[in-house]
Coordinates of C-alpha atoms and ligand atoms in Angstrom, one line a residue:
X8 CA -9.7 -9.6 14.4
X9 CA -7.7 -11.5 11.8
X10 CA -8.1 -14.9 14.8
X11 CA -11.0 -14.9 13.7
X12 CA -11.0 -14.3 9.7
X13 CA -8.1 -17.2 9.9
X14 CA -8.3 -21.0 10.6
X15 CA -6.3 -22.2 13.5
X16 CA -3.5 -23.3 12.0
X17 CA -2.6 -20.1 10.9
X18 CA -4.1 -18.0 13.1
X19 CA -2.6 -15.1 15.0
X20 CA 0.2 -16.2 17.1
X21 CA 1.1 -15.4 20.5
X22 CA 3.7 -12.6 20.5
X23 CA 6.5 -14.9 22.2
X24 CA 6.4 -16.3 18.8
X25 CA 8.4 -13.6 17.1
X26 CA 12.0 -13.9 18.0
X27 CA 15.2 -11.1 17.9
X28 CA 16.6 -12.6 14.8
X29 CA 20.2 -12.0 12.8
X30 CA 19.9 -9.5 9.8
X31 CA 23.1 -11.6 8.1
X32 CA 21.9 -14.7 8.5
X33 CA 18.6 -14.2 6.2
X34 CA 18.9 -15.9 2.3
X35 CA 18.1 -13.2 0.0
X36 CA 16.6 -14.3 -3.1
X37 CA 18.6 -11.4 -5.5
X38 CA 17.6 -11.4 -9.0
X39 CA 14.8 -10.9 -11.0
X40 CA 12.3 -13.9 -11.2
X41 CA 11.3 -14.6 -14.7
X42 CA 9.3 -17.9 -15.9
X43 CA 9.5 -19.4 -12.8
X44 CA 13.0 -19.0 -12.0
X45 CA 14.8 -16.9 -10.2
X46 CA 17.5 -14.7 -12.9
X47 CA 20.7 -13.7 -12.2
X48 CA 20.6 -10.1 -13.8
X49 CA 23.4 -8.7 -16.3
X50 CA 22.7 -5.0 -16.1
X51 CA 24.7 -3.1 -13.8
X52 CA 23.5 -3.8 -9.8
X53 CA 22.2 -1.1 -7.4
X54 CA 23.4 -1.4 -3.8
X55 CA 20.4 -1.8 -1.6
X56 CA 20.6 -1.2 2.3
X57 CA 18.7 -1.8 5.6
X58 CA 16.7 1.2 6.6
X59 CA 17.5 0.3 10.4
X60 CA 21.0 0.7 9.9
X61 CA 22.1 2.0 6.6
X62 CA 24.2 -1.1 5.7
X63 CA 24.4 -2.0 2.1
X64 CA 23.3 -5.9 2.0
X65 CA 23.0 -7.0 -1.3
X66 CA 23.1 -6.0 -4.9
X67 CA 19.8 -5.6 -7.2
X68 CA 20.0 -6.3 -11.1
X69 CA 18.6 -3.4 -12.9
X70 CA 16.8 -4.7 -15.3
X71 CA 16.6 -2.2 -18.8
X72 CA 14.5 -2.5 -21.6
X73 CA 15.9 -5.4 -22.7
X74 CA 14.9 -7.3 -19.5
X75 CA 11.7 -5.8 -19.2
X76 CA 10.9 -7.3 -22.8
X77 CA 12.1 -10.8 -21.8
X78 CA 9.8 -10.9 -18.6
X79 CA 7.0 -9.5 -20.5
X80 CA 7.2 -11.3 -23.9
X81 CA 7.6 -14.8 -21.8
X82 CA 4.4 -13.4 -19.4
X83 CA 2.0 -12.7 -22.4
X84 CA 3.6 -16.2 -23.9
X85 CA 2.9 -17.9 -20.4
X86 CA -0.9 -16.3 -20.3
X87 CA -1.9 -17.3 -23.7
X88 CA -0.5 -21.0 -23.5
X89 CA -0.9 -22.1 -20.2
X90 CA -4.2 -21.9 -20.0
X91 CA -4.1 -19.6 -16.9
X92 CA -6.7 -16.7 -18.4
X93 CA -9.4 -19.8 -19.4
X94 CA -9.0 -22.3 -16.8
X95 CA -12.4 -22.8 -14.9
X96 CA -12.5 -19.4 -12.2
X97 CA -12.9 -21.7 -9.6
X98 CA -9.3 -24.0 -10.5
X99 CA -7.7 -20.3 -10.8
X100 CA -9.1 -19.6 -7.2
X101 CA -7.7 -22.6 -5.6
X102 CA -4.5 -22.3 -6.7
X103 CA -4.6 -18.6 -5.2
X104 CA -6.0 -20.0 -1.8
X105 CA -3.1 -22.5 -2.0
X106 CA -1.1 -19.9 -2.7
X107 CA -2.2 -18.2 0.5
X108 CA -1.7 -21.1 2.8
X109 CA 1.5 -21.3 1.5
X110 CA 2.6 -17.8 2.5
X111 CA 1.4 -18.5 6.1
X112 CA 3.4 -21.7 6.4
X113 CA 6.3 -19.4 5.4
X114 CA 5.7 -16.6 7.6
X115 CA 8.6 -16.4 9.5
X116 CA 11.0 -16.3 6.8
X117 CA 8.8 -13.7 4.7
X118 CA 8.3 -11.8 7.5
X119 CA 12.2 -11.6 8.4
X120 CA 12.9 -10.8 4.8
X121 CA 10.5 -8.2 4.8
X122 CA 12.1 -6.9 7.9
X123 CA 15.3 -7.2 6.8
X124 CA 15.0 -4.7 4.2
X125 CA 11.9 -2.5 5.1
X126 CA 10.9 -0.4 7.6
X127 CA 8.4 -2.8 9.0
X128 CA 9.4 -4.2 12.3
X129 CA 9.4 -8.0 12.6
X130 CA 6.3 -8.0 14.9
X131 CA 4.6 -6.3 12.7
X132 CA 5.4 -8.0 9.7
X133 CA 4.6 -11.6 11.4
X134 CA 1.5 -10.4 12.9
X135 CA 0.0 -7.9 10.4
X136 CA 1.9 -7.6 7.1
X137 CA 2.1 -11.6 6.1
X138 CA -1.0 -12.5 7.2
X139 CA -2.7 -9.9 5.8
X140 CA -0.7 -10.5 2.1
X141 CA -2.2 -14.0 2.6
X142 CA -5.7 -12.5 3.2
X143 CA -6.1 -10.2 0.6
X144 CA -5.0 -13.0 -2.2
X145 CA -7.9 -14.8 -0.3
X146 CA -10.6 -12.4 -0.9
X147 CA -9.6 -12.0 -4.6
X148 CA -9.4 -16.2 -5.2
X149 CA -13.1 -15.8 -3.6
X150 CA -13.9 -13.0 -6.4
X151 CA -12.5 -15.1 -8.9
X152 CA -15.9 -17.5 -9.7
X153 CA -18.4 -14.6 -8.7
X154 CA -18.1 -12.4 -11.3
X155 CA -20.6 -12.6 -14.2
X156 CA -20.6 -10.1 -16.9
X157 CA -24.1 -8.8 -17.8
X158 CA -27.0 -10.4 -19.9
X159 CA -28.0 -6.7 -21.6
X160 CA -31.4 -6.2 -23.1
X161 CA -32.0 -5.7 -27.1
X162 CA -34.6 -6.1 -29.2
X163 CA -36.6 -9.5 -29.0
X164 CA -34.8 -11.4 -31.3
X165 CA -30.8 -10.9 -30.4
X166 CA -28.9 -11.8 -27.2
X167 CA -26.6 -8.8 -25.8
X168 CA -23.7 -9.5 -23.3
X169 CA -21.4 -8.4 -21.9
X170 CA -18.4 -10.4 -21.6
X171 CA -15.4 -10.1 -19.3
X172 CA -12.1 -11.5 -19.9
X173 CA -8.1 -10.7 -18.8
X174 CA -6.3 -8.0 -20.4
X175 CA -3.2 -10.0 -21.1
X176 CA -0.5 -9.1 -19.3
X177 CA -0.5 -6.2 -16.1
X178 CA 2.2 -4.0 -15.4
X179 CA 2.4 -3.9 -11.8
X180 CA 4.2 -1.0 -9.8
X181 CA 4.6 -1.3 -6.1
X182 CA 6.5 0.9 -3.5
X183 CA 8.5 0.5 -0.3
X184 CA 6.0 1.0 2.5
X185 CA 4.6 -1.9 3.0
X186 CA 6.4 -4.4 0.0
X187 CA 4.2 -7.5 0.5
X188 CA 0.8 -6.4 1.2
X189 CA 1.0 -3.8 -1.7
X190 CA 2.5 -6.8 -4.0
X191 CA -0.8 -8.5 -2.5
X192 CA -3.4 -6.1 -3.6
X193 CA -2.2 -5.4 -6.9
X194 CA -1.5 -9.3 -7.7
X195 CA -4.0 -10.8 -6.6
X196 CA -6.8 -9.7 -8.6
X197 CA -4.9 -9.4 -11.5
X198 CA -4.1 -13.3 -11.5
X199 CA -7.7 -14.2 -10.0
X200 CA -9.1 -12.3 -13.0
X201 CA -6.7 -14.5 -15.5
X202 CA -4.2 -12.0 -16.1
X203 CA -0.3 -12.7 -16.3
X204 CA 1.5 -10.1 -14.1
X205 CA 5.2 -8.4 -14.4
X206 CA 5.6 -6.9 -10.8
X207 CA 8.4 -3.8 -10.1
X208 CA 9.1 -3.8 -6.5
X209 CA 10.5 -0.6 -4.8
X210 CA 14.2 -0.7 -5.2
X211 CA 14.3 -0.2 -1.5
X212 CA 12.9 -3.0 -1.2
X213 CA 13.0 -5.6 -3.6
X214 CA 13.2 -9.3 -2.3
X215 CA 10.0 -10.3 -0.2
X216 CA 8.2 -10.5 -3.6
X217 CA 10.6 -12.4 -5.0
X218 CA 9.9 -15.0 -2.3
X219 CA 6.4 -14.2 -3.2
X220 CA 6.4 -14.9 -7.0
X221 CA 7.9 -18.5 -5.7
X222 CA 6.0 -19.7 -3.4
X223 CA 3.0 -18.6 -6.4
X224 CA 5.0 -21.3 -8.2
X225 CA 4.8 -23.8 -5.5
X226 CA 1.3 -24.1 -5.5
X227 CA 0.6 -24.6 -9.0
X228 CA 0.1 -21.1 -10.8
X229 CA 2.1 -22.2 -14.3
X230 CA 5.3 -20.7 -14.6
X231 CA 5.4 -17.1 -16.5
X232 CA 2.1 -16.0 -14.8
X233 CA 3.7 -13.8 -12.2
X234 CA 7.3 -12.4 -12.6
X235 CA 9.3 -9.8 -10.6
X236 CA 11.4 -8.2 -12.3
X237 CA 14.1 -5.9 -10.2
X238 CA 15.3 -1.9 -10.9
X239 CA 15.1 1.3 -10.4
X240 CA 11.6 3.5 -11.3
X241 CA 13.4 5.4 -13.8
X242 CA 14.6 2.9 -15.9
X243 CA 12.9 -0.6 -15.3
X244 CA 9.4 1.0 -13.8
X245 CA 9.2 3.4 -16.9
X246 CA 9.8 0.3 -19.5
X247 CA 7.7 -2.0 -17.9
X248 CA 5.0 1.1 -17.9
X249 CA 6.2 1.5 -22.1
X250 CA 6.0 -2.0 -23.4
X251 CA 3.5 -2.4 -26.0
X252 CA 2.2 -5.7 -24.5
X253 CA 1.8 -4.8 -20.8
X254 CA -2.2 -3.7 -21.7
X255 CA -3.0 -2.5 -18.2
X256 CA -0.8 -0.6 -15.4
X257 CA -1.4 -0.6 -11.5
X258 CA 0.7 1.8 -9.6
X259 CA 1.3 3.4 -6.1
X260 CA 3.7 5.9 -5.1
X261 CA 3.9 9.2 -5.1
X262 CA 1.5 11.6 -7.2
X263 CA 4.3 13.1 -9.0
X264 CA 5.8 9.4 -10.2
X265 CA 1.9 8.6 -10.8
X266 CA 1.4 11.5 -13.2
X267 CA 4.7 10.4 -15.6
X268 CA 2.9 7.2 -15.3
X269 CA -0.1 8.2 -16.8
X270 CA 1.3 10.2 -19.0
X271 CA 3.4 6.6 -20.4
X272 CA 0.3 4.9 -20.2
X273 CA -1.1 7.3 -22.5
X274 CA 1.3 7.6 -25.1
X275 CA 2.4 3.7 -25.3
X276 CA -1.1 1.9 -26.2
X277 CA -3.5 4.1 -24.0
X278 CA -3.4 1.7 -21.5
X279 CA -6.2 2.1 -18.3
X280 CA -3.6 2.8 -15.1
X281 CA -5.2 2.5 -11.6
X282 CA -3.1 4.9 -9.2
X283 CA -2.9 4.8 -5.5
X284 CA -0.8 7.9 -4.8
X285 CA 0.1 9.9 -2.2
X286 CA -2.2 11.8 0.5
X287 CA -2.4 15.0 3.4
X288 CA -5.0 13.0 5.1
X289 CA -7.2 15.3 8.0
X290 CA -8.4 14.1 11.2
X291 CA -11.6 16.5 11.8
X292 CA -12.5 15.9 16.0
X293 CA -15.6 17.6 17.1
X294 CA -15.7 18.7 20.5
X295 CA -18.3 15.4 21.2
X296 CA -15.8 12.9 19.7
X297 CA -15.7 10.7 23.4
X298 CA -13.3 10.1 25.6
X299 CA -9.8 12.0 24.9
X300 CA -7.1 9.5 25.5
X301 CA -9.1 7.1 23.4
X302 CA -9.0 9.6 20.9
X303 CA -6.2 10.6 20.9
X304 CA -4.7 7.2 21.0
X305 CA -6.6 6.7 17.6
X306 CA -4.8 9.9 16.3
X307 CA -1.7 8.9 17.6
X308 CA -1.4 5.4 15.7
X309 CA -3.2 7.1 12.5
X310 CA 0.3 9.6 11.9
X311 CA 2.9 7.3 13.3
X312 CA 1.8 3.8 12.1
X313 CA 4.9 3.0 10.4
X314 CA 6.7 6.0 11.0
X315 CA 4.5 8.0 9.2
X316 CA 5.1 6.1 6.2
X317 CA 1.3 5.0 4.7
X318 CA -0.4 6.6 2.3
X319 CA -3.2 7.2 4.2
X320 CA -1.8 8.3 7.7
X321 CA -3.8 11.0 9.2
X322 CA -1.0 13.8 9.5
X323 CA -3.5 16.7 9.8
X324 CA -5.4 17.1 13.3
X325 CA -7.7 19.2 12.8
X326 CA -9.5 19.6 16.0
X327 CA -12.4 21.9 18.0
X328 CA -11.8 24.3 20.9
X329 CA -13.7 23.0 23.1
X330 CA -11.6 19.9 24.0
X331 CA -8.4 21.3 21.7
X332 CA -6.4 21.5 24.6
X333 CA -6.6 18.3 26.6
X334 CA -6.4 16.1 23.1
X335 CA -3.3 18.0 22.1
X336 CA -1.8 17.3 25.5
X337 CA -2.6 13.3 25.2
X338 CA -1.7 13.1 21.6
X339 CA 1.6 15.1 22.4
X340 CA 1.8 12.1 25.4
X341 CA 1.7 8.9 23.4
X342 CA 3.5 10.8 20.8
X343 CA 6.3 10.9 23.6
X344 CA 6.6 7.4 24.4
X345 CA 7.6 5.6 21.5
X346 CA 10.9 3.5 21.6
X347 CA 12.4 3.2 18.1
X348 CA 14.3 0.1 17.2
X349 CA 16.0 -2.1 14.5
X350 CA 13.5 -3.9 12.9
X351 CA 15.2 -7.5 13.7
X352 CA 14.1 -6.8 17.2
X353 CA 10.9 -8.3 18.7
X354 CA 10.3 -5.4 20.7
X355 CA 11.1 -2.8 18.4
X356 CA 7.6 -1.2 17.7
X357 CA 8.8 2.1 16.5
X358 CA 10.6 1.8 12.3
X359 CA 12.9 3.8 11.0
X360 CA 12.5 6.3 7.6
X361 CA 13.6 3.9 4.6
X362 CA 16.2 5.8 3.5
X363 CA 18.8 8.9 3.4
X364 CA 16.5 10.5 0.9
X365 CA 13.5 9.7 2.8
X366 CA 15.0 11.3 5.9
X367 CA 16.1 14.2 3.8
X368 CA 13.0 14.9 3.2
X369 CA 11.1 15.0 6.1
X370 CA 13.6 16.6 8.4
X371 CA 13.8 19.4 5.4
X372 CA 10.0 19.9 5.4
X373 CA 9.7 20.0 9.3
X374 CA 12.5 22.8 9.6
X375 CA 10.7 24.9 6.1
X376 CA 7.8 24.6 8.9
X377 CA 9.4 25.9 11.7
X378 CA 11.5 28.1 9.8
X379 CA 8.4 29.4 8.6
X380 CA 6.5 30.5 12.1
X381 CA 5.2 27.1 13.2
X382 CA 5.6 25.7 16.6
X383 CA 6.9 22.5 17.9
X384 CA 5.2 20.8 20.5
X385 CA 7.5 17.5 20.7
X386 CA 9.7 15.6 18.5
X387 CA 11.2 17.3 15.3
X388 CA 14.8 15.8 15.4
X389 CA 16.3 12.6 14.9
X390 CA 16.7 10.0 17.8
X391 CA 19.9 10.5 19.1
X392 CA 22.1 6.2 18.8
X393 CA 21.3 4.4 15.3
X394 CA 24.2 5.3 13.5
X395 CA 23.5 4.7 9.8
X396 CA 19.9 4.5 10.5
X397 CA 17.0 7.3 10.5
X398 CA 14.2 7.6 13.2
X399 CA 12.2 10.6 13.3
X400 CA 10.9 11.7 16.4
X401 CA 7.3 11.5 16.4
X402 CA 7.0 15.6 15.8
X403 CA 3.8 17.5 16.8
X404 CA 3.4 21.2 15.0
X405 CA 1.1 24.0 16.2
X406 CA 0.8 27.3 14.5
X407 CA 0.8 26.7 11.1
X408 CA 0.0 28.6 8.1
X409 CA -1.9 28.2 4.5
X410 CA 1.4 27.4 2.6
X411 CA 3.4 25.8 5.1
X412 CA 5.3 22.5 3.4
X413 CA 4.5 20.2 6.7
X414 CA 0.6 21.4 5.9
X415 CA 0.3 20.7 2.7
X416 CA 3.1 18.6 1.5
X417 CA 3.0 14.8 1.7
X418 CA 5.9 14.5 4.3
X419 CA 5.9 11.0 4.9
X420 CA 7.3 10.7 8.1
X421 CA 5.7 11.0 11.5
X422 CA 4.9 14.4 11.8
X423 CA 1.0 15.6 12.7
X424 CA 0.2 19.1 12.2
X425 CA -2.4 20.9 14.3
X426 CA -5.3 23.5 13.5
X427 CA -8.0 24.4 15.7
X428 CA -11.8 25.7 14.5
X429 CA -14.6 27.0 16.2
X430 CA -17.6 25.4 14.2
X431 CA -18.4 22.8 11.6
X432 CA -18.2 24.9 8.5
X433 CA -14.8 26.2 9.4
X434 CA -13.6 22.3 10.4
X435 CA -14.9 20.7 7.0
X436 CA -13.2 23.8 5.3
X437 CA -10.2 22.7 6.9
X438 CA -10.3 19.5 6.3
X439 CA -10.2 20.1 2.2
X440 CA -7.0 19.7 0.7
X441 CA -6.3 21.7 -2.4
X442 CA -4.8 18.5 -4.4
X443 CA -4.9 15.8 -2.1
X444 CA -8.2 13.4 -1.1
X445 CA -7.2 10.1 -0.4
X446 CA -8.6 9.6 3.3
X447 CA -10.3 10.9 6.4
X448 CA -11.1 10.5 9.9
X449 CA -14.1 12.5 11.3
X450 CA -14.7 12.0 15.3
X451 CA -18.1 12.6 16.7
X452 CA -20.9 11.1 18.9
X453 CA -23.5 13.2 16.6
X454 CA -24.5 11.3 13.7
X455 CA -25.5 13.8 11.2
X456 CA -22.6 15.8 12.5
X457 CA -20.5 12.8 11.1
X458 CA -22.6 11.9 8.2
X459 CA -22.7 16.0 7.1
X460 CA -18.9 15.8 7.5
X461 CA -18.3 12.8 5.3
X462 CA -20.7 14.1 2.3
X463 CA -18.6 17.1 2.1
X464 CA -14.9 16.3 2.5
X465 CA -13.2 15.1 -0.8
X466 CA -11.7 12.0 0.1
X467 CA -11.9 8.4 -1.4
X468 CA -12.5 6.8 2.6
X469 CA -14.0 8.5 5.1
X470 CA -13.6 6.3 8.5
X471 CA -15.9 7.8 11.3
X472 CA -14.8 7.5 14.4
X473 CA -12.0 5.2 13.8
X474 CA -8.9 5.4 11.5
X475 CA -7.2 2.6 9.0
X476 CA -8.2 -0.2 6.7
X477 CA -9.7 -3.3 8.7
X478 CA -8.8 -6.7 7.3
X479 CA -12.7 -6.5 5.4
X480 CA -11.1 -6.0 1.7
X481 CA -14.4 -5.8 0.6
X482 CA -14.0 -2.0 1.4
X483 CA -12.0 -1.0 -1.0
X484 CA -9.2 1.8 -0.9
X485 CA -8.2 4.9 -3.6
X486 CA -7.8 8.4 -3.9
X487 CA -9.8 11.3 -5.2
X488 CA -8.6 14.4 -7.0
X489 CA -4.7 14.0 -7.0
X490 CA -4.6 10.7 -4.7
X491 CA -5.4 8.7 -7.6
X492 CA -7.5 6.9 -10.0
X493 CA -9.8 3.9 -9.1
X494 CA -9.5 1.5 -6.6
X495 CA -7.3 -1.3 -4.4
X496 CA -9.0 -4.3 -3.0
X497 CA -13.0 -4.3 -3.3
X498 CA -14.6 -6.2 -5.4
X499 CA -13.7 -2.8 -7.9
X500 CA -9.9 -4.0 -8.0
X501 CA -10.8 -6.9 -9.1
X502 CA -13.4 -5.7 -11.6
X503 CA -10.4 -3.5 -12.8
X504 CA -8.3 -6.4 -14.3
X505 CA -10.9 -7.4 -16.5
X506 CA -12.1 -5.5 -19.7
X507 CA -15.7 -5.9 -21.3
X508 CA -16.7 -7.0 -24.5
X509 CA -19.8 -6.0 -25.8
X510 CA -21.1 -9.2 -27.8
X511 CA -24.7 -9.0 -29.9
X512 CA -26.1 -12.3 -31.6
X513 CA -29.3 -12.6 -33.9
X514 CA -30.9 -15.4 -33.8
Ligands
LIG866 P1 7.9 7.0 -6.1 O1 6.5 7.4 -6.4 O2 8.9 7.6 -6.9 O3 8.1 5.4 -6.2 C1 7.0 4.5 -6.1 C2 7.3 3.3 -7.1 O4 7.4 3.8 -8.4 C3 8.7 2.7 -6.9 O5 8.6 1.3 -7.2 C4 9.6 3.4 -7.9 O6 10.7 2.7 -8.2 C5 8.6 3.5 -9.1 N1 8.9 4.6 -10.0 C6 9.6 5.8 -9.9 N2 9.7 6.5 -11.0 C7 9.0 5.8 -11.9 C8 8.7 6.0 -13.3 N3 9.1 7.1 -14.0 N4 8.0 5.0 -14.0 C9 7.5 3.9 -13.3 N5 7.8 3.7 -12.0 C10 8.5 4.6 -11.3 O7 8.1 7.3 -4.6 P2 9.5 7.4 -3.8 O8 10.0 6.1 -3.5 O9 10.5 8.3 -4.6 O10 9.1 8.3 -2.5 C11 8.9 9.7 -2.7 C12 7.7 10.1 -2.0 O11 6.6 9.5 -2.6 C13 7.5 9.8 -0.5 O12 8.2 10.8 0.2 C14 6.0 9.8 -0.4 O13 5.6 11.2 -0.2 C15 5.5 9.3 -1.7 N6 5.2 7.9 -1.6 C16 3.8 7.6 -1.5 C17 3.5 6.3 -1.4 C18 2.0 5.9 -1.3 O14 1.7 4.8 -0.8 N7 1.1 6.7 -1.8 C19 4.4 5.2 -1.4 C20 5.8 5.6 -1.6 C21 6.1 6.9 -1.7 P3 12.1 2.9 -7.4 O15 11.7 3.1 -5.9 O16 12.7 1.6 -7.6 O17 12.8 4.0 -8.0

């Protein structure tokens, strides 16, 4: 799909193109990157590792308060005098579309620093991630001249409008899943809209952005508009959320970091946050949903893109009697297949967890599950020869109960639970999550089926007989209930980085 979206230069490439490559021999921009150059930090440095293989690889600056203010003081500094936030839409919009060219002529090395350090295997990251970074900063440089504000209307002799401009300076808070893309969506309508951004990457994964923030620099956005600066969420995330002149926040991550956001946000200038935060998506099939390995191949990718580890993946299946049994066996077939491997490997499709923690966490929630009656129909260990790395078996769990963690816990690993219904009411009942509502899949061939389905289910996407985000970022993407607040990508996310000034003249 992206062929086409992409002109030939930088289309798609053949897969030959990606190539095994050497973890060591990848140049890792460490530091924070602050007015246009990269800074050494002089905090104390947090050890970061490969997920593939556990092995620390470089040290990351933690940057404190005191950093945070430097980074933020020179931003609001940079967007007031370099003319950035008033500079004609269009010339803002260029240099972002330059910008985007430029990541695609690097693509190899962004992609092999992104899959260095992330769990996103280097054929993914040079056929999806990169190019879709440099897509989405496309769509926002096209919003960037197409936004107009309102002409309201008062009494005869007055002129009311409604005037856009850039908040200043955004806070920007981005977490390890998928480093550039998310860097992508929360950047690039933050600068397209005039703002000066102060990025905090995961501390998992810290350095593709700063290879980001410079190749931003390279093609002309003045120096100061978009710094990265490096730590962990604690103490660099929370100051960067605190400073008095960071005026607007975008965050994702979990929905317990996103609520001590908020809650900063609040207290430290009442500052509008947009949150992106976690989900317990459901995949509702109907017994009409089509042919079961295609299906089930659609469920199959929607819980284990990425090991599990997307916001949206669709963990809950959630599926009717009448063809219960055959999808289960065909999910529980691809699930089977998979081949993990170390993310510098060209075939490696398979990623592993990001981190001890990470692996902690989802082993611990499938074995609460088990522990606590449910069944498991494949997977639910570790594969077996990666050392200081963690891939989960895809895991498959039948049997469950209201109350069990894997059911209604945000696991984040590649682990699909299974309920079966009888009829529609029970399925859409189902398919509510008591705190979650960030996506959906519903499977039919009825229409109104589907269309009754997606009315009722409290989610902030519904995709109908499909599952994930297509490279049309005019749809845009956020949660409902506790999956967030506002939206990525859309012309909303752009509309998001601007505030409104009401403006009345008498004439
Ligand atoms: P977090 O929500 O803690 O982290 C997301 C980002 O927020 C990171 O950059 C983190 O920094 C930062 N952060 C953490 N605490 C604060 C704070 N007090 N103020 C400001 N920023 C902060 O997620 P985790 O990485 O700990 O992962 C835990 C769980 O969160 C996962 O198991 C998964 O369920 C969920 N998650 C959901 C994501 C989504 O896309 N919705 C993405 C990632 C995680 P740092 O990592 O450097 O500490």
């Amino acid at each position: 799909m992206l062929d086409t979206l992409l002109p030939k230069s930088v289309s798609r490439p053949v897969v030959e193109a990606v190539q095994d490559f050497d973890p060591a021999a990848v140049n890792i921009p460490s530091g924070h990157y602050i007015s246009g150059r990269l800074v050494p930090g002089d905090g104390p440095a947090i050890e970061v590792r490969r997920p593939s293989d556990g092995q620390a690889y470089a040290d990351l600056p933690e940057a404190g308060e005191t950093g945070v203010d430097v980074a933020v003081c020179d931003a609001s500094t940079a967007q007031q005098q370099s003319g950035w936030g008033e500079c004609p839409p269009r010339e803002r919009g260029a240099v972002l579309r330059r910008w985007a060219d430029l990541i695609m002529e690097n693509r190899l090395e962004l992609a092999q620093l992104e899959a260095l350090g992330s769990t996103r295997c280097i054929s993914e990251a040079y056929t999806g991630e990169v190019p879709f970074t440099a897509e989405a900063i496309r769509f926002f440089a096209e919003c960037a001249d197409k936004y107009s504000g309102d002409v309201l209307p008062t009494r005869s002799r007055s002129l009311g409008m409604l005037m856009p401009e850039p908040y200043g300076v955004v806070g920007a808070i981005a977490p390890w899943n998928f480093p550039l893309s998310m860097a992508s969506w929360k950047c690039g309508p933050a600068l397209a809209a005039g703002n000066a951004i102060v990025l905090k990457p995961s501390e998992l994964t810290p350095f593709s952005t700063v290879r980001l923030a410079e190749l931003a620099l390279e093609a002309g956005l003045p120096p100061g508009i978009f710094n990265v600066v490096q730590g962990s969420g604690q103490v660099t995330g929370a100051a960067l959320v605190r400073h008095p002149l960071v005026r607007k926040v975008s965050f994702t991550g979990s929905t317990q970091t996103g609520k001590s956001v908020m809650t900063d946000a609040a207290h430290h200038g009442m500052k509008p946050v947009t949150l992106e935060l976690g989900g317990k998506s459901p995949q509702l099939v109907f017994n009409d949903a089509g042919d079961v390995d295609t299906v089930a191949q659609r469920i199959t990718r929607g819980f284990m893109a990425n090991a599990g580890q997307a916001c949206v993946a669709g963990t809950r299946l959630i599926v009717q009697r009448g063809i219960a049994e055959a999808l289960i066996a065909a999910v529980v077939r691809h699930a089977r297949v998979v081949v993990p491997g170390v993310t510098w490997k060209a075939n490696s499709r398979f990623a592993p967890l990001i981190s001890q923690r990470q692996a902690e966490k989802v082993s611990a929630a499938v074995s609460n599950t088990v522990a606590a009656g449910a069944e498991v129909l494949c997977g639910g260990s570790f594969f077996d020869g990666f050392g200081g790395g963690f891939f989960y078996q895809p895991t498959v769990l039948i049997g469950l109960q209201a109350g069990m963690t894997a059911l209604e816990e945000e696991v984040f690993g590649p682990v699909l639970t299974v309920q079966i219904f009888d009829d529609e009411e029970e399925g859409i009942a189902l398919a509510s999550h008591s705190v979650y509502g960030l996506a959906a899949g519903v499977h039919t061939m009825d229409i109104g089926q589907a269309m009754r389905a997606t009315r009722r289910i409290a989610a902030g996407t519904v995709w109908i007989n499909r599952y994930g985000r297509t490279t049309d970022f005019i749809v845009p993407t956020g949660g409902f209930n506790g999956s967030g607040i506002g939206k990525d990508l859309g012309r909303q996310a752009f509309e998001a980085n601007l505030r409104h000034k009401s403006v009345l003249l008498d004439f």
